[in-house]
Short mmCIF file of C-alpha atoms and ligand atoms in Angstrom, two decimals:
data_model
loop_
_atom_site.label_atom_id
_atom_site.label_comp_id
_atom_site.label_asym_id
_atom_site.label_seq_id
_atom_site.Cartn_x
_atom_site.Cartn_y
_atom_site.Cartn_z
CA MET S 14 -71.19 -115.49 81.68
CA ALA S 15 -70.62 -119.20 80.73
CA ALA S 16 -69.98 -120.21 77.33
CA VAL S 17 -72.93 -121.02 75.11
CA LYS S 18 -73.33 -124.68 74.43
CA GLU S 19 -73.70 -125.79 70.79
CA GLN S 20 -77.10 -127.34 71.46
CA ASP S 21 -78.29 -124.05 73.05
CA LEU S 22 -76.82 -121.61 70.27
CA ARG S 23 -79.99 -121.28 67.97
CA SER S 24 -82.30 -120.69 71.03
CA VAL S 25 -79.87 -118.15 72.47
CA VAL S 26 -79.50 -116.30 69.30
CA ASN S 27 -83.24 -116.27 68.46
CA ARG S 28 -84.15 -114.99 71.94
CA ILE S 29 -81.57 -112.21 71.88
CA VAL S 30 -82.40 -111.00 68.40
CA ASP S 31 -86.12 -111.29 69.12
CA GLN S 32 -85.87 -109.10 72.18
CA VAL S 33 -83.35 -106.56 71.13
CA ARG S 34 -84.84 -103.01 71.14
CA ILE S 35 -84.14 -101.64 67.51
CA THR S 36 -83.10 -98.32 66.09
CA ASP S 37 -84.75 -98.06 62.82
CA VAL S 38 -82.49 -95.87 60.77
CA HIS S 39 -84.89 -95.09 57.80
CA THR S 40 -88.72 -94.72 57.81
CA HIS S 41 -91.34 -92.49 56.37
CA LEU S 42 -93.17 -92.29 59.80
CA TYR S 43 -94.06 -89.17 61.61
CA THR S 44 -94.85 -88.45 65.32
CA ALA S 45 -98.45 -88.03 66.05
CA GLY S 46 -97.73 -84.22 66.15
CA PHE S 47 -97.76 -84.29 62.43
CA GLY S 48 -101.46 -85.23 62.40
CA ASP S 49 -102.70 -87.11 59.29
CA MET S 50 -99.21 -87.35 57.87
CA LEU S 51 -98.70 -90.18 60.22
CA LEU S 52 -100.55 -93.30 58.54
CA TRP S 53 -101.84 -96.00 60.44
CA GLY S 54 -104.56 -98.71 60.36
CA VAL S 55 -105.68 -101.49 58.06
CA ASP S 56 -106.80 -99.34 55.23
CA GLU S 57 -103.51 -97.61 55.15
CA LEU S 58 -101.73 -100.88 55.22
CA LEU S 59 -103.93 -102.29 52.31
CA THR S 60 -103.23 -99.11 50.29
CA TYR S 61 -99.40 -99.21 50.69
CA HIS S 62 -98.02 -98.41 47.31
CA TYR S 63 -96.43 -101.95 47.07
CA LEU S 64 -99.90 -103.48 47.14
CA ILE S 65 -101.23 -101.10 44.75
CA ALA S 66 -98.66 -102.06 42.33
CA GLU S 67 -99.64 -105.73 42.78
CA THR S 68 -103.29 -105.16 42.54
CA PHE S 69 -102.97 -103.70 39.04
CA ARG S 70 -101.49 -106.98 37.87
CA TYR S 71 -104.82 -108.71 38.32
CA ALA S 72 -107.55 -106.19 38.74
CA ASP S 73 -109.84 -105.22 35.93
CA VAL S 74 -109.75 -101.53 36.71
CA ASN S 75 -108.04 -98.60 34.83
CA TYR S 76 -105.82 -96.25 36.68
CA ASP S 77 -108.27 -93.20 36.58
CA GLU S 78 -111.10 -95.38 37.98
CA PHE S 79 -108.83 -96.51 40.77
CA TRP S 80 -107.40 -93.13 41.74
CA LYS S 81 -110.80 -91.73 41.82
CA MET S 82 -111.93 -94.27 44.48
CA SER S 83 -111.97 -93.49 48.28
CA LYS S 84 -109.33 -94.95 50.42
CA LYS S 85 -111.84 -97.52 51.80
CA GLU S 86 -112.97 -98.39 48.14
CA GLN S 87 -109.32 -98.91 47.15
CA ALA S 88 -108.63 -101.00 50.32
CA ASP S 89 -111.72 -103.07 49.55
CA LEU S 90 -110.56 -103.84 45.97
CA ILE S 91 -107.03 -104.64 47.03
CA TRP S 92 -108.30 -106.95 49.76
CA LYS S 93 -110.56 -108.82 47.37
CA THR S 94 -107.97 -108.97 44.55
CA LEU S 95 -104.80 -109.80 46.40
CA PHE S 96 -106.28 -111.72 49.64
CA ILE S 97 -109.51 -113.40 48.54
CA ASP S 98 -109.32 -113.96 44.74
CA ASN S 99 -105.50 -114.80 45.16
CA SER S 100 -103.52 -116.22 48.11
CA PRO S 101 -101.63 -113.32 49.85
CA TYR S 102 -98.05 -114.86 50.00
CA SER S 103 -96.17 -111.91 48.37
CA GLU S 104 -94.09 -110.15 51.06
CA SER S 105 -96.26 -107.00 51.12
CA CYS S 106 -99.42 -109.05 51.48
CA ARG S 107 -97.89 -111.34 53.99
CA GLY S 108 -96.98 -108.30 55.95
CA VAL S 109 -100.45 -107.12 56.40
CA LEU S 110 -101.51 -110.73 57.86
CA THR S 111 -98.33 -110.57 60.21
CA VAL S 112 -99.68 -107.24 61.59
CA LEU S 113 -103.14 -108.45 62.10
CA HIS S 114 -101.87 -111.65 63.67
CA GLU S 115 -99.49 -109.88 66.04
CA LEU S 116 -102.31 -107.42 67.11
CA GLY S 117 -104.09 -110.59 68.22
CA LEU S 118 -106.92 -110.20 65.53
CA ASP S 119 -108.41 -113.34 63.95
CA VAL S 120 -106.75 -113.61 60.56
CA SER S 121 -108.69 -116.65 59.51
CA SER S 122 -112.02 -114.78 59.74
CA ARG S 123 -110.90 -112.68 56.81
CA ASP S 124 -113.39 -110.14 58.16
CA LEU S 125 -111.94 -106.78 57.02
CA ASP S 126 -114.75 -104.76 58.64
CA ALA S 127 -114.01 -106.40 61.94
CA TYR S 128 -110.42 -105.42 61.57
CA ARG S 129 -111.38 -101.86 60.65
CA GLN S 130 -113.36 -101.76 64.01
CA TYR S 131 -110.18 -102.65 66.05
CA PHE S 132 -108.47 -99.45 64.71
CA ALA S 133 -111.62 -97.44 64.92
CA ASP S 134 -111.54 -98.02 68.64
CA LYS S 135 -107.99 -96.64 69.03
CA THR S 136 -106.49 -93.06 69.38
CA VAL S 137 -103.44 -92.50 67.50
CA ASP S 138 -101.47 -91.95 70.67
CA GLU S 139 -102.69 -95.39 72.02
CA TYR S 140 -101.77 -97.03 68.75
CA VAL S 141 -98.33 -95.67 68.56
CA ASP S 142 -97.62 -97.16 71.98
CA ILE S 143 -99.19 -100.41 70.88
CA VAL S 144 -96.98 -100.63 67.81
CA PHE S 145 -93.71 -99.73 69.62
CA GLU S 146 -94.44 -102.26 72.30
CA ILE S 147 -95.22 -105.22 69.86
CA SER S 148 -92.44 -104.37 67.34
CA ARG S 149 -89.93 -103.65 70.15
CA VAL S 150 -88.47 -100.78 68.09
CA LYS S 151 -86.87 -98.25 70.41
CA ASN S 152 -86.12 -95.53 67.96
CA ALA S 153 -87.54 -94.66 64.51
CA VAL S 154 -85.85 -92.23 62.13
CA MET S 155 -88.23 -90.12 60.01
CA THR S 156 -87.79 -88.78 56.47
CA ASN S 157 -88.27 -84.99 56.85
CA ASP S 158 -88.66 -82.82 53.75
CA PRO S 159 -88.55 -79.04 54.16
CA PHE S 160 -89.84 -78.83 50.64
CA ASP S 161 -93.10 -80.51 51.54
CA GLU S 162 -95.48 -77.59 52.19
CA LYS S 163 -97.52 -79.53 54.74
CA GLU S 164 -94.61 -80.78 56.57
CA ARG S 165 -92.58 -77.40 56.48
CA ALA S 166 -95.80 -75.83 58.13
CA VAL S 167 -95.66 -78.25 61.02
CA TRP S 168 -91.99 -77.52 61.72
CA GLU S 169 -92.66 -73.73 61.52
CA LYS S 170 -95.47 -73.88 63.89
CA GLY S 171 -93.54 -76.07 66.28
CA VAL S 172 -94.14 -79.74 66.98
CA LYS S 173 -94.32 -81.75 70.16
CA LYS S 174 -91.25 -83.93 70.46
CA ASP S 175 -91.72 -87.80 70.87
CA GLU S 176 -88.46 -89.25 72.31
CA ARG S 177 -89.00 -92.29 70.11
CA PHE S 178 -88.60 -90.42 66.90
CA PHE S 179 -85.53 -88.74 65.31
CA ALA S 180 -85.58 -86.46 62.26
CA ALA S 181 -83.45 -86.85 59.02
CA LEU S 182 -83.17 -84.04 56.63
CA ARG S 183 -84.16 -85.12 53.21
CA ILE S 184 -83.09 -83.10 50.40
CA ASP S 185 -84.12 -84.76 47.07
CA PRO S 186 -85.85 -81.66 45.48
CA LEU S 187 -82.69 -79.56 46.11
CA LEU S 188 -80.40 -82.15 44.23
CA ILE S 189 -82.92 -83.28 41.47
CA ASN S 190 -84.96 -80.27 40.93
CA TRP S 191 -82.81 -77.21 41.59
CA GLU S 192 -84.01 -75.26 38.64
CA ASN S 193 -87.69 -75.18 40.32
CA VAL S 194 -86.67 -75.04 43.99
CA TRP S 195 -84.03 -72.33 44.14
CA SER S 196 -86.80 -69.77 43.91
CA LYS S 197 -88.52 -71.28 46.85
CA ILE S 198 -85.52 -71.13 49.01
CA LYS S 199 -85.17 -67.47 47.94
CA SER S 200 -88.69 -66.90 49.03
CA TRP S 201 -87.81 -68.36 52.59
CA GLY S 202 -85.24 -65.67 52.97
CA TYR S 203 -82.02 -67.24 51.59
CA ASN S 204 -80.31 -64.98 49.03
CA VAL S 205 -79.75 -67.60 46.23
CA GLU S 206 -80.01 -67.29 42.44
CA GLU S 207 -80.28 -70.07 40.02
CA SER S 208 -76.69 -69.79 38.84
CA LEU S 209 -74.31 -71.52 41.23
CA THR S 210 -72.21 -68.56 42.52
CA GLU S 211 -70.11 -68.67 45.68
CA ASP S 212 -72.84 -66.63 47.32
CA THR S 213 -75.58 -68.94 46.28
CA TYR S 214 -73.42 -71.96 47.69
CA ALA S 215 -73.12 -70.06 50.96
CA GLU S 216 -76.78 -69.40 51.18
CA VAL S 217 -77.69 -72.97 50.44
CA ARG S 218 -75.28 -74.17 53.14
CA ARG S 219 -77.04 -71.66 55.66
CA PHE S 220 -80.42 -73.06 54.54
CA LEU S 221 -79.25 -76.64 55.17
CA SER S 222 -77.62 -75.62 58.46
CA ASP S 223 -80.78 -73.99 59.63
CA TRP S 224 -82.99 -76.96 58.87
CA ILE S 225 -80.50 -79.44 60.64
CA GLU S 226 -80.77 -77.29 63.71
CA LYS S 227 -84.60 -76.95 63.64
CA MET S 228 -85.15 -80.54 63.11
CA ASP S 229 -82.14 -81.67 65.22
CA ALA S 230 -81.55 -83.98 62.20
CA VAL S 231 -79.20 -87.07 62.89
CA TYR S 232 -78.29 -87.27 59.12
CA MET S 233 -78.99 -85.58 55.68
CA ALA S 234 -80.42 -88.12 53.10
CA VAL S 235 -81.12 -88.14 49.40
CA SER S 236 -82.56 -90.73 47.08
CA LEU S 237 -80.51 -90.66 43.68
CA SER S 238 -81.34 -92.29 40.42
CA ASN S 239 -79.34 -95.17 39.11
CA LYS S 240 -77.81 -92.80 36.69
CA PHE S 241 -76.19 -90.85 39.55
CA ARG S 242 -72.57 -90.09 38.71
CA TYR S 243 -69.76 -88.42 40.79
CA PRO S 244 -67.67 -86.57 40.06
CA ASP S 245 -69.72 -84.91 37.52
CA ASP S 246 -70.14 -81.34 36.07
CA SER S 247 -73.86 -81.29 36.86
CA VAL S 248 -75.61 -78.87 39.20
CA GLN S 249 -76.31 -81.93 41.50
CA ALA S 250 -72.72 -82.85 41.82
CA LYS S 251 -71.74 -79.17 42.47
CA LEU S 252 -74.39 -78.88 45.00
CA ILE S 253 -73.09 -82.01 46.84
CA GLU S 254 -69.50 -80.75 46.62
CA HIS S 255 -70.03 -77.04 47.80
CA CYS S 256 -73.11 -77.43 49.97
CA ILE S 257 -73.96 -80.88 51.18
CA LEU S 258 -70.61 -82.14 52.16
CA PRO S 259 -69.24 -79.05 53.94
CA VAL S 260 -72.42 -78.79 56.01
CA CYS S 261 -72.37 -82.50 57.01
CA ARG S 262 -68.64 -82.18 57.98
CA ASP S 263 -69.36 -79.02 59.89
CA LYS S 264 -72.42 -80.65 61.80
CA ASN S 265 -70.53 -84.00 62.03
CA ILE S 266 -73.51 -85.87 60.51
CA PRO S 267 -73.47 -88.48 57.99
CA PHE S 268 -74.74 -87.89 54.25
CA ALA S 269 -76.95 -90.84 53.48
CA LEU S 270 -77.09 -91.68 49.82
CA MET S 271 -79.89 -94.03 48.56
CA ILE S 272 -78.86 -94.84 45.09
CA GLY S 273 -80.62 -96.81 42.25
CA VAL S 274 -84.08 -95.54 41.74
CA ASN S 275 -85.29 -95.64 38.16
CA ARG S 276 -87.90 -93.06 38.68
CA GLN S 277 -91.55 -93.16 37.27
CA ILE S 278 -91.24 -95.75 34.75
CA ASN S 279 -94.99 -95.89 35.02
CA PRO S 280 -96.34 -92.48 36.22
CA ASP S 281 -99.83 -93.88 36.30
CA LEU S 282 -98.86 -95.82 39.30
CA ARG S 283 -97.83 -92.56 41.06
CA LEU S 284 -95.74 -93.57 44.17
CA ALA S 285 -95.76 -97.05 43.02
CA GLY S 286 -94.28 -96.01 39.62
CA ASP S 287 -90.60 -96.17 40.36
CA ALA S 288 -88.47 -99.02 39.39
CA VAL S 289 -84.64 -99.97 39.82
CA GLY S 290 -81.52 -99.65 37.88
CA LYS S 291 -77.90 -100.96 38.44
CA SER S 292 -75.82 -97.96 39.67
CA ASP S 293 -72.06 -96.95 39.51
CA ILE S 294 -70.27 -97.96 42.53
CA GLU S 295 -67.52 -95.50 41.21
CA ALA S 296 -69.47 -92.64 42.63
CA VAL S 297 -69.49 -94.18 46.01
CA ASN S 298 -65.74 -95.12 45.81
CA TYR S 299 -64.77 -91.57 44.76
CA LEU S 300 -66.87 -89.82 47.62
CA CYS S 301 -65.52 -92.10 50.30
CA ALA S 302 -61.92 -91.81 48.97
CA ASN S 303 -61.95 -87.90 48.34
CA TYR S 304 -63.92 -86.89 51.41
CA PRO S 305 -62.26 -88.73 54.26
CA LYS S 306 -63.76 -86.23 56.76
CA ASN S 307 -67.12 -86.87 55.66
CA LYS S 308 -69.32 -89.77 56.91
CA PHE S 309 -71.36 -91.80 54.38
CA MET S 310 -74.36 -93.92 54.81
CA VAL S 311 -75.11 -95.82 51.67
CA THR S 312 -77.85 -98.20 50.53
CA MET S 313 -78.37 -99.17 46.85
CA LEU S 314 -81.40 -100.43 45.34
CA SER S 315 -80.17 -102.96 42.86
CA ARG S 316 -79.34 -106.58 43.92
CA GLU S 317 -76.42 -106.38 41.49
CA ASN S 318 -74.77 -103.49 43.37
CA GLN S 319 -74.77 -105.25 46.74
CA HIS S 320 -71.48 -107.17 46.59
CA GLU S 321 -69.36 -104.31 45.14
CA LEU S 322 -70.97 -102.04 47.82
CA ALA S 323 -69.83 -104.38 50.54
CA VAL S 324 -66.22 -104.55 49.14
CA THR S 325 -66.23 -100.69 49.03
CA ALA S 326 -67.17 -100.69 52.71
CA ARG S 327 -64.18 -102.79 53.43
CA LYS S 328 -62.06 -100.16 52.05
CA PHE S 329 -63.46 -97.05 53.72
CA ARG S 330 -64.18 -96.55 57.51
CA ASN S 331 -66.24 -93.50 56.66
CA LEU S 332 -68.71 -95.52 54.82
CA LEU S 333 -71.51 -97.49 56.70
CA ILE S 334 -73.81 -99.51 54.38
CA PHE S 335 -77.40 -100.16 55.54
CA GLY S 336 -80.65 -102.00 54.84
CA CYS S 337 -82.05 -104.20 52.29
CA TRP S 338 -83.97 -101.38 50.67
CA TRP S 339 -87.36 -101.50 49.03
CA PHE S 340 -87.30 -104.14 46.28
CA LEU S 341 -84.57 -106.07 48.21
CA ASN S 342 -86.70 -106.23 51.28
CA ASN S 343 -87.79 -109.79 50.58
CA PRO S 344 -86.88 -112.88 52.71
CA SER S 345 -84.78 -114.54 49.93
CA ILE S 346 -82.84 -111.34 49.21
CA ILE S 347 -82.39 -110.24 52.82
CA ASP S 348 -80.91 -113.62 53.57
CA GLU S 349 -78.63 -113.61 50.61
CA ILE S 350 -77.33 -109.99 51.21
CA THR S 351 -77.06 -110.31 54.93
CA ARG S 352 -75.08 -113.65 54.51
CA MET S 353 -72.71 -111.94 52.29
CA ARG S 354 -72.19 -108.69 54.23
CA PHE S 355 -71.56 -110.72 57.67
CA GLU S 356 -68.91 -112.65 55.60
CA LEU S 357 -67.38 -109.47 54.33
CA LEU S 358 -68.02 -106.97 57.05
CA GLY S 359 -68.94 -108.80 60.28
CA SER S 360 -70.80 -106.47 62.63
CA SER S 361 -69.87 -103.18 61.03
CA ILE S 362 -72.96 -102.65 59.14
CA ILE S 363 -76.68 -101.91 59.62
CA PRO S 364 -78.41 -104.99 58.27
CA GLN S 365 -81.78 -103.69 57.84
CA HIS S 366 -84.25 -100.65 57.99
CA SER S 367 -87.88 -100.94 57.73
CA ASP S 368 -88.69 -98.06 55.26
CA ALA S 369 -92.11 -98.18 56.86
CA ARG S 370 -94.72 -95.69 55.54
CA VAL S 371 -97.44 -96.96 57.74
CA LEU S 372 -96.89 -97.14 61.47
CA ASP S 373 -98.12 -100.63 61.81
CA GLN S 374 -95.58 -101.91 59.18
CA LEU S 375 -93.02 -101.58 61.98
CA ILE S 376 -94.38 -104.79 63.38
CA TYR S 377 -94.10 -107.01 60.29
CA LYS S 378 -91.10 -105.61 58.80
CA TRP S 379 -89.15 -106.12 61.81
CA SER S 380 -90.72 -109.55 62.76
CA HIS S 381 -89.70 -110.88 59.42
CA SER S 382 -86.14 -109.44 59.41
CA ARG S 383 -85.38 -110.45 62.91
CA LYS S 384 -85.93 -114.27 61.89
CA ILE S 385 -83.93 -114.09 58.80
CA ILE S 386 -81.01 -112.18 60.42
CA ALA S 387 -81.18 -114.39 63.42
CA ASN S 388 -80.80 -117.44 61.25
CA VAL S 389 -77.87 -116.04 59.34
CA LEU S 390 -76.14 -115.10 62.55
CA TYR S 391 -76.63 -118.46 64.10
CA ASP S 392 -75.04 -120.03 60.97
CA LYS S 393 -72.06 -117.68 61.27
CA TYR S 394 -71.61 -118.36 65.06
CA LYS S 395 -71.95 -122.17 64.40
CA ASP S 396 -69.04 -121.91 61.85
CA ILE S 397 -66.77 -120.34 64.34
CA MET S 398 -67.80 -122.66 67.13
CA ASP S 399 -66.95 -125.60 64.81
CA ALA S 400 -63.50 -124.19 64.52
CA GLY S 401 -63.24 -124.30 68.28
CA TRP S 402 -64.23 -120.68 69.21
CA VAL S 403 -66.01 -120.24 72.62
CA LEU S 404 -68.84 -117.84 72.64
CA THR S 405 -70.60 -116.27 75.53
CA GLU S 406 -74.12 -115.01 75.65
CA GLU S 407 -72.81 -111.59 76.62
CA GLU S 408 -70.78 -111.51 73.28
CA ILE S 409 -73.95 -112.39 71.38
CA GLN S 410 -75.90 -109.63 73.14
CA ARG S 411 -72.94 -107.18 72.34
CA ASP S 412 -73.01 -108.14 68.72
CA VAL S 413 -76.75 -108.05 68.32
CA GLU S 414 -77.09 -104.64 69.83
CA LYS S 415 -74.53 -103.30 67.55
CA LEU S 416 -76.33 -104.73 64.52
CA PHE S 417 -79.78 -103.38 65.46
CA GLY S 418 -78.73 -99.76 66.46
CA GLY S 419 -75.24 -99.60 68.07
CA ALA S 420 -73.30 -99.35 64.88
CA PHE S 421 -75.62 -96.45 63.79
CA TRP S 422 -75.08 -94.53 67.07
CA ASP S 423 -71.44 -95.30 67.03
CA PHE S 424 -71.12 -93.89 63.50
CA LEU S 425 -73.06 -90.85 64.41
CA ASN S 426 -70.76 -90.14 67.24
CA LYS S 427 -67.52 -90.91 65.29
CA LYS S 428 -65.28 -87.89 64.75
CA LEU S 429 -63.19 -88.50 61.57
O1 LIG M 14 -86.99 -92.73 48.56
C1 LIG M 14 -87.17 -93.55 49.45
O2 LIG M 14 -86.94 -93.39 50.74
C2 LIG M 14 -87.90 -94.78 49.09
O3 LIG M 14 -87.91 -95.70 50.27
C3 LIG M 14 -89.22 -94.57 48.58
O4 LIG M 14 -89.98 -93.80 49.63
C4 LIG M 14 -90.10 -95.67 48.19
O5 LIG M 14 -91.30 -95.27 47.73
C5 LIG M 14 -90.41 -96.65 49.31
O6 LIG M 14 -91.22 -96.34 50.06
N1 LIG M 14 -89.79 -97.67 49.40
O7 LIG M 14 -89.97 -98.59 50.30
ZN1 LIG M 15 -87.62 -94.79 52.10
#
């Protein structure tokens, strides 16, 4: 391939980033086989917990009244409050508009019932195809929690595979609620007891291994508070040392730590009630340094942790950092973090994940992030071209495929 001319660079980068088929390494989506656990459609978009939190800042409604409403009534209130009575330029509101626009609906009509009719006319299978087609997402990794009664029942019954979806074993209850879940694990046939004996460790490892097999999980994940410390003499740290890390090594899958949630500072908001706190990078440093045979995927929730996390990634090849998570998934911060990461780590990162909870969100979360990442990548290529570097379109294609999935799959296949 010929060298890319400077005057063509921006259009070449934009086209390649726009067209690349993405592996979305962290979502809360499910295959259609999970039934109503897969959320989709405009009422689910409007009642996404991000918009609920924003609605309470304006609406004259108390928490109990709101939670007693039907999904449609909640969506009507959110639509009126955030889209009609106020302009919808917050990122979560803008996202709804991007979805409707990219579906080809008339956003200027503001006709919510007309939008509802579009979804009413679709089956879930049709709509999954539409969203994957428009978003150009190739694969989505789910968040699969064996402690969730509804989800476990689906796995136990057997669920039809959809090649576009992969599973991730999510173990928050094990690590943050051991005193209440050990008896559940026992009831499922694992001979554990509350005290952390060697036998209990062995049975927890068997439980984890069984679920990794059952789900064919590509990684094991946990969301941890901003107060997470490691090493530590807590139950959480002991379960990580004696169960999580050995099983991940044995299965050669990454342990994904999502660190920084300041849980439920406003419980009345339910799922929307979590906030953020600066976390201790020393925990990440220690894990990467002391478990060189383990692979760690890490994302941190606090903007203040991003630079030190990127520096730590420079030190450890068994660490792959990912995404602009949750409260960082906003254009100004995605730009800032991505620029800093490219400058410190080049292509050896996963710049973004969607965290989509509603299927339709794949459309907007990726449409928005593609544009930002393409713009940063253009600037970085321009800088090296100004220094005389000659770049081919093939090389840009190679770099972009790495950023939007290749680095993830290479990391999964890496044997340390
Ligand atoms: O723990 C997580 O995976 C977070 O992403 C939470 O699910 C959070 O509620 C969320 O949806 N963030 O986008
Ligand atoms: Zn998530």
